[in-house]
PDB file of C-alpha atoms in Angstrom:
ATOM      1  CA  UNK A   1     259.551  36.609 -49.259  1.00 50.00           C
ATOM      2  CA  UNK A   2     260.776  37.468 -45.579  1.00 60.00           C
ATOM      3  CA  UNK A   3     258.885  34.994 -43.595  1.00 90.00           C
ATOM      4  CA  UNK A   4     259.412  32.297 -41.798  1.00 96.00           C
ATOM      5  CA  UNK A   5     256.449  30.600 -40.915  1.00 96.00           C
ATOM      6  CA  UNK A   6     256.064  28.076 -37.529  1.00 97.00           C
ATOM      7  CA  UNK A   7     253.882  25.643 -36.199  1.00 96.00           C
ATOM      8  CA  UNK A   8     252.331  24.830 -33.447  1.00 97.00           C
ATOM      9  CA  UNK A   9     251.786  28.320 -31.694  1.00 96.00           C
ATOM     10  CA  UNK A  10     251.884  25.649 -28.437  1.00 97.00           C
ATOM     11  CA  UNK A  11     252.101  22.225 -27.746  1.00 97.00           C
ATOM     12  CA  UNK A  12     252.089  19.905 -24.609  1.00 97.00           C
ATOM     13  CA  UNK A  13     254.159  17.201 -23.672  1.00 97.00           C
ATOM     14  CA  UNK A  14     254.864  14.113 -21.236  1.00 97.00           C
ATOM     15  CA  UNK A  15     258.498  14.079 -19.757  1.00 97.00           C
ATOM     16  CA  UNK A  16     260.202  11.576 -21.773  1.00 97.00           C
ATOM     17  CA  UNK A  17     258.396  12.315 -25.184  1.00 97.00           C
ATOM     18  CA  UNK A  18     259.132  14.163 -28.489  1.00 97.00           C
ATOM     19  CA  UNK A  19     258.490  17.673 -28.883  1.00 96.00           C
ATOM     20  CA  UNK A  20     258.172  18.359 -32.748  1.00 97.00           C
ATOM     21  CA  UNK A  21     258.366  22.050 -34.209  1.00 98.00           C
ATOM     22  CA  UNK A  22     258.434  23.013 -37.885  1.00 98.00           C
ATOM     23  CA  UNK A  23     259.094  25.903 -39.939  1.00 98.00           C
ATOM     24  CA  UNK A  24     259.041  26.929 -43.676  1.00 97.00           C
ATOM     25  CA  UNK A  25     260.457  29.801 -45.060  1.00 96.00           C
ATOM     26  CA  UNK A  26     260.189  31.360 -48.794  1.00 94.00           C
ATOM     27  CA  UNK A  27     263.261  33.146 -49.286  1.00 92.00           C
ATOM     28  CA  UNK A  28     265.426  30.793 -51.082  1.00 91.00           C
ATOM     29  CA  UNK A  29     268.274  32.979 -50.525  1.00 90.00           C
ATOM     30  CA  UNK A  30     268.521  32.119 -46.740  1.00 91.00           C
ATOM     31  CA  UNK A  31     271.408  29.712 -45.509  1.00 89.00           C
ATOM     32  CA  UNK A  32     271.570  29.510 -41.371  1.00 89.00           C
ATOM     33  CA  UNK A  33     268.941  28.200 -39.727  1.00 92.00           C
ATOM     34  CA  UNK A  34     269.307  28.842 -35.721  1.00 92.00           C
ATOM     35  CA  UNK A  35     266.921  27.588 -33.578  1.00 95.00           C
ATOM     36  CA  UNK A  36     266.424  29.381 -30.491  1.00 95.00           C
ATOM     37  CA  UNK A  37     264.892  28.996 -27.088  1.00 96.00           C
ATOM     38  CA  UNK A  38     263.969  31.814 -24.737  1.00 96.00           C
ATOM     39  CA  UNK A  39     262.508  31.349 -21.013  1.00 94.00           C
ATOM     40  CA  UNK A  40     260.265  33.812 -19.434  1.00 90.00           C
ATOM     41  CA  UNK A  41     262.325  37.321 -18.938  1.00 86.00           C
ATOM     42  CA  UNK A  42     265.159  36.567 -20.866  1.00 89.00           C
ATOM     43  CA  UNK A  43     267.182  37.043 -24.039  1.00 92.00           C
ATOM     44  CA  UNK A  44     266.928  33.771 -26.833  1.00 94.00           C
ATOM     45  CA  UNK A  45     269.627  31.647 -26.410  1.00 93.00           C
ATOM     46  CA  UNK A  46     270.866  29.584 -29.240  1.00 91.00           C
ATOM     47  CA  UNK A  47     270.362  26.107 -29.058  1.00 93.00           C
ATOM     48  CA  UNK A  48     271.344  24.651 -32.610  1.00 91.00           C
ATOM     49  CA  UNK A  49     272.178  25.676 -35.828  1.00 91.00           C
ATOM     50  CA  UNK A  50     272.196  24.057 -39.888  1.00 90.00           C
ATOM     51  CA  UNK A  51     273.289  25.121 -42.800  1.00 87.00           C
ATOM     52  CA  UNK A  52     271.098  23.964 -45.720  1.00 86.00           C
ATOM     53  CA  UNK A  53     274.008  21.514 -47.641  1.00 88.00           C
ATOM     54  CA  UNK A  54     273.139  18.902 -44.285  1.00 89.00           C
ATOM     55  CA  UNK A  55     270.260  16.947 -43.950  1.00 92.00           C
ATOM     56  CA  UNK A  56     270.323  16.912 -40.320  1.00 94.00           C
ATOM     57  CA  UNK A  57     272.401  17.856 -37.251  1.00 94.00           C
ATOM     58  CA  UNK A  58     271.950  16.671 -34.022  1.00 95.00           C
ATOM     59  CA  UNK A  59     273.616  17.936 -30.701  1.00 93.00           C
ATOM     60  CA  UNK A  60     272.725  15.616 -27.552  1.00 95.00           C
ATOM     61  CA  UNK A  61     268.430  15.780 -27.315  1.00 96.00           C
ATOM     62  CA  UNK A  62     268.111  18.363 -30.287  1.00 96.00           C
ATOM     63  CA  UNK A  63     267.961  17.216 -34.022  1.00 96.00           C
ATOM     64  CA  UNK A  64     267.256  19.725 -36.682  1.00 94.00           C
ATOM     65  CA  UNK A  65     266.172  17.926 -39.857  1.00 95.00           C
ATOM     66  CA  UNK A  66     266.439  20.384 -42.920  1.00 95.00           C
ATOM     67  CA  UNK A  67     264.536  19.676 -46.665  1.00 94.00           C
ATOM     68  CA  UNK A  68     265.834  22.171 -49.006  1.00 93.00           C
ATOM     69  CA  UNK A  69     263.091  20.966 -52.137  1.00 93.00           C
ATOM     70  CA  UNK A  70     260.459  21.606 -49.528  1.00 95.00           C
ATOM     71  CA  UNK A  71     261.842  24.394 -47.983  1.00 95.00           C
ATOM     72  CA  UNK A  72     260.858  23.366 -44.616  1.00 96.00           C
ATOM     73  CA  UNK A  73     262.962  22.515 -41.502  1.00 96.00           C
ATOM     74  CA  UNK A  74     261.908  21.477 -37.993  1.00 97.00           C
ATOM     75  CA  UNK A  75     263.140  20.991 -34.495  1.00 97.00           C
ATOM     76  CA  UNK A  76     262.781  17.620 -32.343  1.00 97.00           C
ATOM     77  CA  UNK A  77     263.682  17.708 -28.696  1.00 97.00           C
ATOM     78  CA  UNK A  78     263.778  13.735 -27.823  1.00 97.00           C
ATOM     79  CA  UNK A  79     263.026  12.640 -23.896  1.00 97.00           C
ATOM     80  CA  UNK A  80     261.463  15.703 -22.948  1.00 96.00           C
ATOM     81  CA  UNK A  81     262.183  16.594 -19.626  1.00 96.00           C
ATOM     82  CA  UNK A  82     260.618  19.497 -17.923  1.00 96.00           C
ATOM     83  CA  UNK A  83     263.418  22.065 -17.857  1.00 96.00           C
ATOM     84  CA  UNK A  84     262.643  22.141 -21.599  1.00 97.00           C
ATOM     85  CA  UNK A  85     259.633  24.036 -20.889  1.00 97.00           C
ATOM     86  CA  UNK A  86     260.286  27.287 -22.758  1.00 97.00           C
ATOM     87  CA  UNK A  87     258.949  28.880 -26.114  1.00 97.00           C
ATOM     88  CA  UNK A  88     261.239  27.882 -28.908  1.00 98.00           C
ATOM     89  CA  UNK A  89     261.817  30.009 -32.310  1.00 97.00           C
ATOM     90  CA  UNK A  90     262.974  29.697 -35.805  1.00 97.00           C
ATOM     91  CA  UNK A  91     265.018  31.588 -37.247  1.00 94.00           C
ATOM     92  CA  UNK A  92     266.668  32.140 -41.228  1.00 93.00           C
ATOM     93  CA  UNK A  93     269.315  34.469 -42.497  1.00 89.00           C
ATOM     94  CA  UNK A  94     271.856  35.053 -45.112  1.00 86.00           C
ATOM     95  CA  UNK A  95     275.263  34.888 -43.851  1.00 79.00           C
ATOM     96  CA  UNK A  96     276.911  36.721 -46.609  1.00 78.00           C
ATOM     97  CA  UNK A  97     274.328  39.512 -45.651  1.00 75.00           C
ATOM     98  CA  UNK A  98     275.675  39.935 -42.137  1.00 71.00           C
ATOM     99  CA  UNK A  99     273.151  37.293 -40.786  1.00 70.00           C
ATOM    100  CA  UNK A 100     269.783  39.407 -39.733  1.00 84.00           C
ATOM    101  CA  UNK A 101     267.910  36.787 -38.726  1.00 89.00           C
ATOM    102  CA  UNK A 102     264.009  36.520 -39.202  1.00 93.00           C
ATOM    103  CA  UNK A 103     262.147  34.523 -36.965  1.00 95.00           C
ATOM    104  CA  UNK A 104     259.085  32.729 -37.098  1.00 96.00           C
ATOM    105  CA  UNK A 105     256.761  33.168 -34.333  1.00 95.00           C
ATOM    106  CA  UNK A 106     257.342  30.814 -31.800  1.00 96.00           C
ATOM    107  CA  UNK A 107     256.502  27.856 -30.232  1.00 97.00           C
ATOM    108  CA  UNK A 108     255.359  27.610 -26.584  1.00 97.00           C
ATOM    109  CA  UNK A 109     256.333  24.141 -25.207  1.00 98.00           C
ATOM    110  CA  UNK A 110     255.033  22.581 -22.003  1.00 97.00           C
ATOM    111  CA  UNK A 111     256.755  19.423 -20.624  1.00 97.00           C
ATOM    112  CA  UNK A 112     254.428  17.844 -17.945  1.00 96.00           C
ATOM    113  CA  UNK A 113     255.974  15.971 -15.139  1.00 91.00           C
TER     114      UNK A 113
ATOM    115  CA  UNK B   1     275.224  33.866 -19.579  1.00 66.00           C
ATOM    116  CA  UNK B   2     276.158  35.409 -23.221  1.00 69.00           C
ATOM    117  CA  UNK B   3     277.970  38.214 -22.134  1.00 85.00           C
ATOM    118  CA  UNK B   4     275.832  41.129 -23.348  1.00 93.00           C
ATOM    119  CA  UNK B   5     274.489  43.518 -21.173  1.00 94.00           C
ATOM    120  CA  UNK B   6     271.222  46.031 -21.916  1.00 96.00           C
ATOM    121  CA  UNK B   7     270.293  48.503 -19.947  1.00 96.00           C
ATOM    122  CA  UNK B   8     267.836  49.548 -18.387  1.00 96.00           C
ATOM    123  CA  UNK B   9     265.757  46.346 -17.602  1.00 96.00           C
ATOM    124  CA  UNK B  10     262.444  48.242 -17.706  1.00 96.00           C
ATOM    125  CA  UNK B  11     261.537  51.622 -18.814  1.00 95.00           C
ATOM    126  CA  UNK B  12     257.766  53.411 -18.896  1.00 97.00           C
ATOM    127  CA  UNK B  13     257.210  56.162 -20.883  1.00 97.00           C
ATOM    128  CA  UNK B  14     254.412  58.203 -22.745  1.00 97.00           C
ATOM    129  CA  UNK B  15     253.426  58.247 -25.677  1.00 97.00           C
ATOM    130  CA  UNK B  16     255.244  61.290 -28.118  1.00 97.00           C
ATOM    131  CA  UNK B  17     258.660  61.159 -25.592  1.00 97.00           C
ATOM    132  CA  UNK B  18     262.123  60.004 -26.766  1.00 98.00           C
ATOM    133  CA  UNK B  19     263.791  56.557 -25.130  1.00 98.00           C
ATOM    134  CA  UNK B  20     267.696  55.717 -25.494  1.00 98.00           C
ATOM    135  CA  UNK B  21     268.277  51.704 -24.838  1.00 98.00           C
ATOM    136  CA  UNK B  22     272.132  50.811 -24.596  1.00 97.00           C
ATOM    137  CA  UNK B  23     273.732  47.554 -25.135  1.00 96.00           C
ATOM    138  CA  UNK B  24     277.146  46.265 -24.234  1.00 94.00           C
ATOM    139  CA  UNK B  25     278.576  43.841 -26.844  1.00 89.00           C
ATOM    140  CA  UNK B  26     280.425  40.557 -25.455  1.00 82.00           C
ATOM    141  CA  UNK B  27     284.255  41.146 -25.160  1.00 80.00           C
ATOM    142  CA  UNK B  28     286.177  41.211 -29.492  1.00 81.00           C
ATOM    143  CA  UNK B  29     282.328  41.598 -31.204  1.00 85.00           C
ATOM    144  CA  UNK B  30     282.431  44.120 -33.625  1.00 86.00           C
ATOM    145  CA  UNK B  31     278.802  43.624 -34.707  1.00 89.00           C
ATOM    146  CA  UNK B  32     275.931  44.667 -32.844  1.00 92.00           C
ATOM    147  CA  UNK B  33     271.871  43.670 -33.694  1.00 93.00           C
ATOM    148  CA  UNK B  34     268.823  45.349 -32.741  1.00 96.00           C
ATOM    149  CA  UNK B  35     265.111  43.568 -32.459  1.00 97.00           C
ATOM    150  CA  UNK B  36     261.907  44.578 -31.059  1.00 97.00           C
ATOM    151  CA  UNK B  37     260.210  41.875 -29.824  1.00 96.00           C
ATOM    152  CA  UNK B  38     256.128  42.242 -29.326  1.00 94.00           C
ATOM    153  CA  UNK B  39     254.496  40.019 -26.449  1.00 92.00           C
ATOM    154  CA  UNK B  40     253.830  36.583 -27.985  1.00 90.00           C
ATOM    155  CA  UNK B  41     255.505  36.979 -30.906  1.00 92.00           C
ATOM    156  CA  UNK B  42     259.216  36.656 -31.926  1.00 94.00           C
ATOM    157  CA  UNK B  43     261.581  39.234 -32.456  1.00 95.00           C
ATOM    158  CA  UNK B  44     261.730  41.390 -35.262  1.00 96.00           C
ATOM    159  CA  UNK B  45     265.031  42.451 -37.296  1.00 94.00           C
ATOM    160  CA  UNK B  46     265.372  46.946 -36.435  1.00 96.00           C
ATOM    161  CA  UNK B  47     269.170  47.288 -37.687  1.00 94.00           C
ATOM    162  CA  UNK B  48     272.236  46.233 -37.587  1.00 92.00           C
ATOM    163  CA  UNK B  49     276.061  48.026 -37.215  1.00 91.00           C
ATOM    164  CA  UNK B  50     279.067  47.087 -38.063  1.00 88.00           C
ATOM    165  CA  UNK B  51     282.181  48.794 -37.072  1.00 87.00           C
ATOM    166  CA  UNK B  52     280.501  51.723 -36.095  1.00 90.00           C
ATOM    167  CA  UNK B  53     278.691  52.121 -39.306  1.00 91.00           C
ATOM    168  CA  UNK B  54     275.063  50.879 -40.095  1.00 91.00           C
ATOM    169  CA  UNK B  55     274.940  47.619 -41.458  1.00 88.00           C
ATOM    170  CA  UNK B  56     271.428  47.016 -43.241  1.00 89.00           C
ATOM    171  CA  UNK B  57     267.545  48.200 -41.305  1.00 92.00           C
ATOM    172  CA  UNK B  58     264.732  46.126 -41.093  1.00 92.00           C
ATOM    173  CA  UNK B  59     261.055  47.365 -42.082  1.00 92.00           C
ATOM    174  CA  UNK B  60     261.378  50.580 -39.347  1.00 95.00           C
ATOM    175  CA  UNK B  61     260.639  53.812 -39.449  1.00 96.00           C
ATOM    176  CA  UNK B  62     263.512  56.552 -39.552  1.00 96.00           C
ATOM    177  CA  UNK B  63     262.110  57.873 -35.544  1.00 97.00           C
ATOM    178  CA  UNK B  64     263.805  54.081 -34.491  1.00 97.00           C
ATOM    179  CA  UNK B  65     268.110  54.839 -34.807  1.00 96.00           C
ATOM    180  CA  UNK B  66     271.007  53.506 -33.693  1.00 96.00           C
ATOM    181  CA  UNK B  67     274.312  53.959 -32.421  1.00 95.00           C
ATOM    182  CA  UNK B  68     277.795  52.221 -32.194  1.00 94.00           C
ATOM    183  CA  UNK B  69     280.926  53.220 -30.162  1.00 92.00           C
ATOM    184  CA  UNK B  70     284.273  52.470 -30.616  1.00 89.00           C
ATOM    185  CA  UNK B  71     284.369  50.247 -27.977  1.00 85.00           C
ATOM    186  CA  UNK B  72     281.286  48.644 -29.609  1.00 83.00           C
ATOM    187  CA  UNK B  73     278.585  49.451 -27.134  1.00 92.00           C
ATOM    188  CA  UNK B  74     275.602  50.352 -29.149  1.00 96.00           C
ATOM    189  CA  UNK B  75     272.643  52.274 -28.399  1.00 97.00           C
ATOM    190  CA  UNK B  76     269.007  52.053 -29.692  1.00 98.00           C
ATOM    191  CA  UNK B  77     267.014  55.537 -30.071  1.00 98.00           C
ATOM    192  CA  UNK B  78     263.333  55.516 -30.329  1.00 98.00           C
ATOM    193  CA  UNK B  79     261.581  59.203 -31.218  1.00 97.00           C
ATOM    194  CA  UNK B  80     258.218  60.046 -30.848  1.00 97.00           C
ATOM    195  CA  UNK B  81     257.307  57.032 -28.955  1.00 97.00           C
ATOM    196  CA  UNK B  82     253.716  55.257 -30.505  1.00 97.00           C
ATOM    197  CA  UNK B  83     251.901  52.491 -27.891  1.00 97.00           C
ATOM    198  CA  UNK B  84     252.547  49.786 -30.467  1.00 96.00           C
ATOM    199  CA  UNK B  85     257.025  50.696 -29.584  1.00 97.00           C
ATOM    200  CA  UNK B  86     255.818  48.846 -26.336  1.00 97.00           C
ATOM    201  CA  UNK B  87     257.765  45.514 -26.508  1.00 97.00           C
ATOM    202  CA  UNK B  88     260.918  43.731 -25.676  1.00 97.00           C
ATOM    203  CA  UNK B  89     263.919  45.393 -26.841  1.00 98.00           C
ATOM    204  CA  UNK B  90     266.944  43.235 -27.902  1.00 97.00           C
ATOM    205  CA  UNK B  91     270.193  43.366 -29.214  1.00 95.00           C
ATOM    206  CA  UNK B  92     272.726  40.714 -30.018  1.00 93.00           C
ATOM    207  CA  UNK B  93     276.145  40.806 -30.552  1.00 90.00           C
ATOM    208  CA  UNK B  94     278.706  38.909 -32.905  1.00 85.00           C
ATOM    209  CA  UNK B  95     281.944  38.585 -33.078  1.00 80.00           C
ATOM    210  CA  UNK B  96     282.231  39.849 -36.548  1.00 71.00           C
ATOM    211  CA  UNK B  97     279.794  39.717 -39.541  1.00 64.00           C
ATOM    212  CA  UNK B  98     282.180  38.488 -42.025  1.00 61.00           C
ATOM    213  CA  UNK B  99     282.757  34.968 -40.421  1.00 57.00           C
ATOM    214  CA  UNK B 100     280.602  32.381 -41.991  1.00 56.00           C
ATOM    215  CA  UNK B 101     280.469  30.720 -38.903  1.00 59.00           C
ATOM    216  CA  UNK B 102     279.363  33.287 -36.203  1.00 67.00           C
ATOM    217  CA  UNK B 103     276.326  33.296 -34.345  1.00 79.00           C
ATOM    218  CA  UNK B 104     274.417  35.683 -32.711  1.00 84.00           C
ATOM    219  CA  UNK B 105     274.146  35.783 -28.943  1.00 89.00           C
ATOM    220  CA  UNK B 106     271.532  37.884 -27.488  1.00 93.00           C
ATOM    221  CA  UNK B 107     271.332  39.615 -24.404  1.00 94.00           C
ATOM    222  CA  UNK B 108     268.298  39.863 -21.560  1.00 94.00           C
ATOM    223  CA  UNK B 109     266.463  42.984 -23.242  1.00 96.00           C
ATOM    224  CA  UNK B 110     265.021  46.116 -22.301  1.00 97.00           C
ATOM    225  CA  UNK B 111     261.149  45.585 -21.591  1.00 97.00           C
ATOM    226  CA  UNK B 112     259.747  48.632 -22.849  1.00 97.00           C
ATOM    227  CA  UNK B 113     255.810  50.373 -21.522  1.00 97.00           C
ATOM    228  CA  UNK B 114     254.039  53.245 -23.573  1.00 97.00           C
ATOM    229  CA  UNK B 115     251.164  54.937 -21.553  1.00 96.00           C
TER     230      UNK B 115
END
């Protein structure tokens, strides 16, 4: 009941196109849903977070879009540019629980010039 | 930059040995996060502490502890180190578990090598 799931492992991209990760989770329990992206040698870095009473939240090229009945929620980085090249997770937690966060496992994106 | 510090970067050691991993919290957190993180995969909740006391432990064997000071520095202790402990270490700090809104920020890791 733990997992997150995510999808695609990797994907490619054109600068200036839509990068589309999902991720569905069983535990119905969970409320915070960070999405994280981590470069090669370092620590994840947040990059945008929803609680599941929105729909969607979007912060400049990142919108999260959130279905609760489905219990699916995905990431779409619009106009793609190649700094964005980085491997992207999912994450879920319970806030009331202290927020341990499981992740799915990752995303590898590649934004071609 | 988040603010948390780990240390050391990289570490080798063998198989059956002992490893301590430390982790400075960013200035006013109060709750500290540990994950191992496996090549290609993503990170994996080991424990969490909260004011100096252990606040909930992932799906980890008792040989992986943990460690918070007052000043709310933490450290990770591995025992009897297995080749599968070989991964990226994490921790992440926040400023305090009880706030709805906090987030976790996480710092570079500790990239760890069983031979």
């Amino acid at each position: 009941q733990q997992q997150v799931k995510q999808s695609p492992q990797s994907l490619i991209v054109q600068k200036g196109g839509i990068s589309i990760i999902n991720c569905a989770y069983e535990n119905t329990a969970f409320d915070y849903f960070p999405w994280y992206q981590q470069f090669p040698g370092k620590g994840p870095a947040l990059l945008i977070a929803i609680r599941p009473d929105v729909s969607e939240k979007k912060e400049g090229r990142f919108t999260i879009s959130f279905n609760k009945s489905a219990k699916q929620f995905s990431l779409h980085i619009m106009d793609s540019q190649p700094g964005d090249s980085a491997t992207y997770f999912c994450a879920a937690g319970i806030k009331a629980a202290g927020n341990k966060l499981t992740f799915g496992g990752g995303t590898r994106v590649l934004v071609k010039p | 930059e988040t603010g948390v510090t780990q240390s050391p970067t990289h570490l080798i050691k063998t198989r059956g040995q002992q490893v301590t991993l430390r982790c400075s919290s960013q200035s006013g957190h109060n709750t500290v996060s540990w994950y191992q993180q496996a090549l290609g995969q993503g990170p994996q909740f080991i424990f969490q502490y909260y004011r100096e006391e252990e606040n909930g432990r992932g799906n980890f064997p008792p040989r992986f502890s943990g460690l918070q000071f007052p000043n709310y520095s933490s450290e990770l202790n591995v025992n009897a180190l297995e080749l599968d402990d070989s991964a990226l270490y994490l921790c992440a700090s926040t400023r305090d578990r009880t706030f709805s809104t906090d987030t976790q920020y996480f710092g570079p890791g500790t990239r760890l090598t069983v031979l």
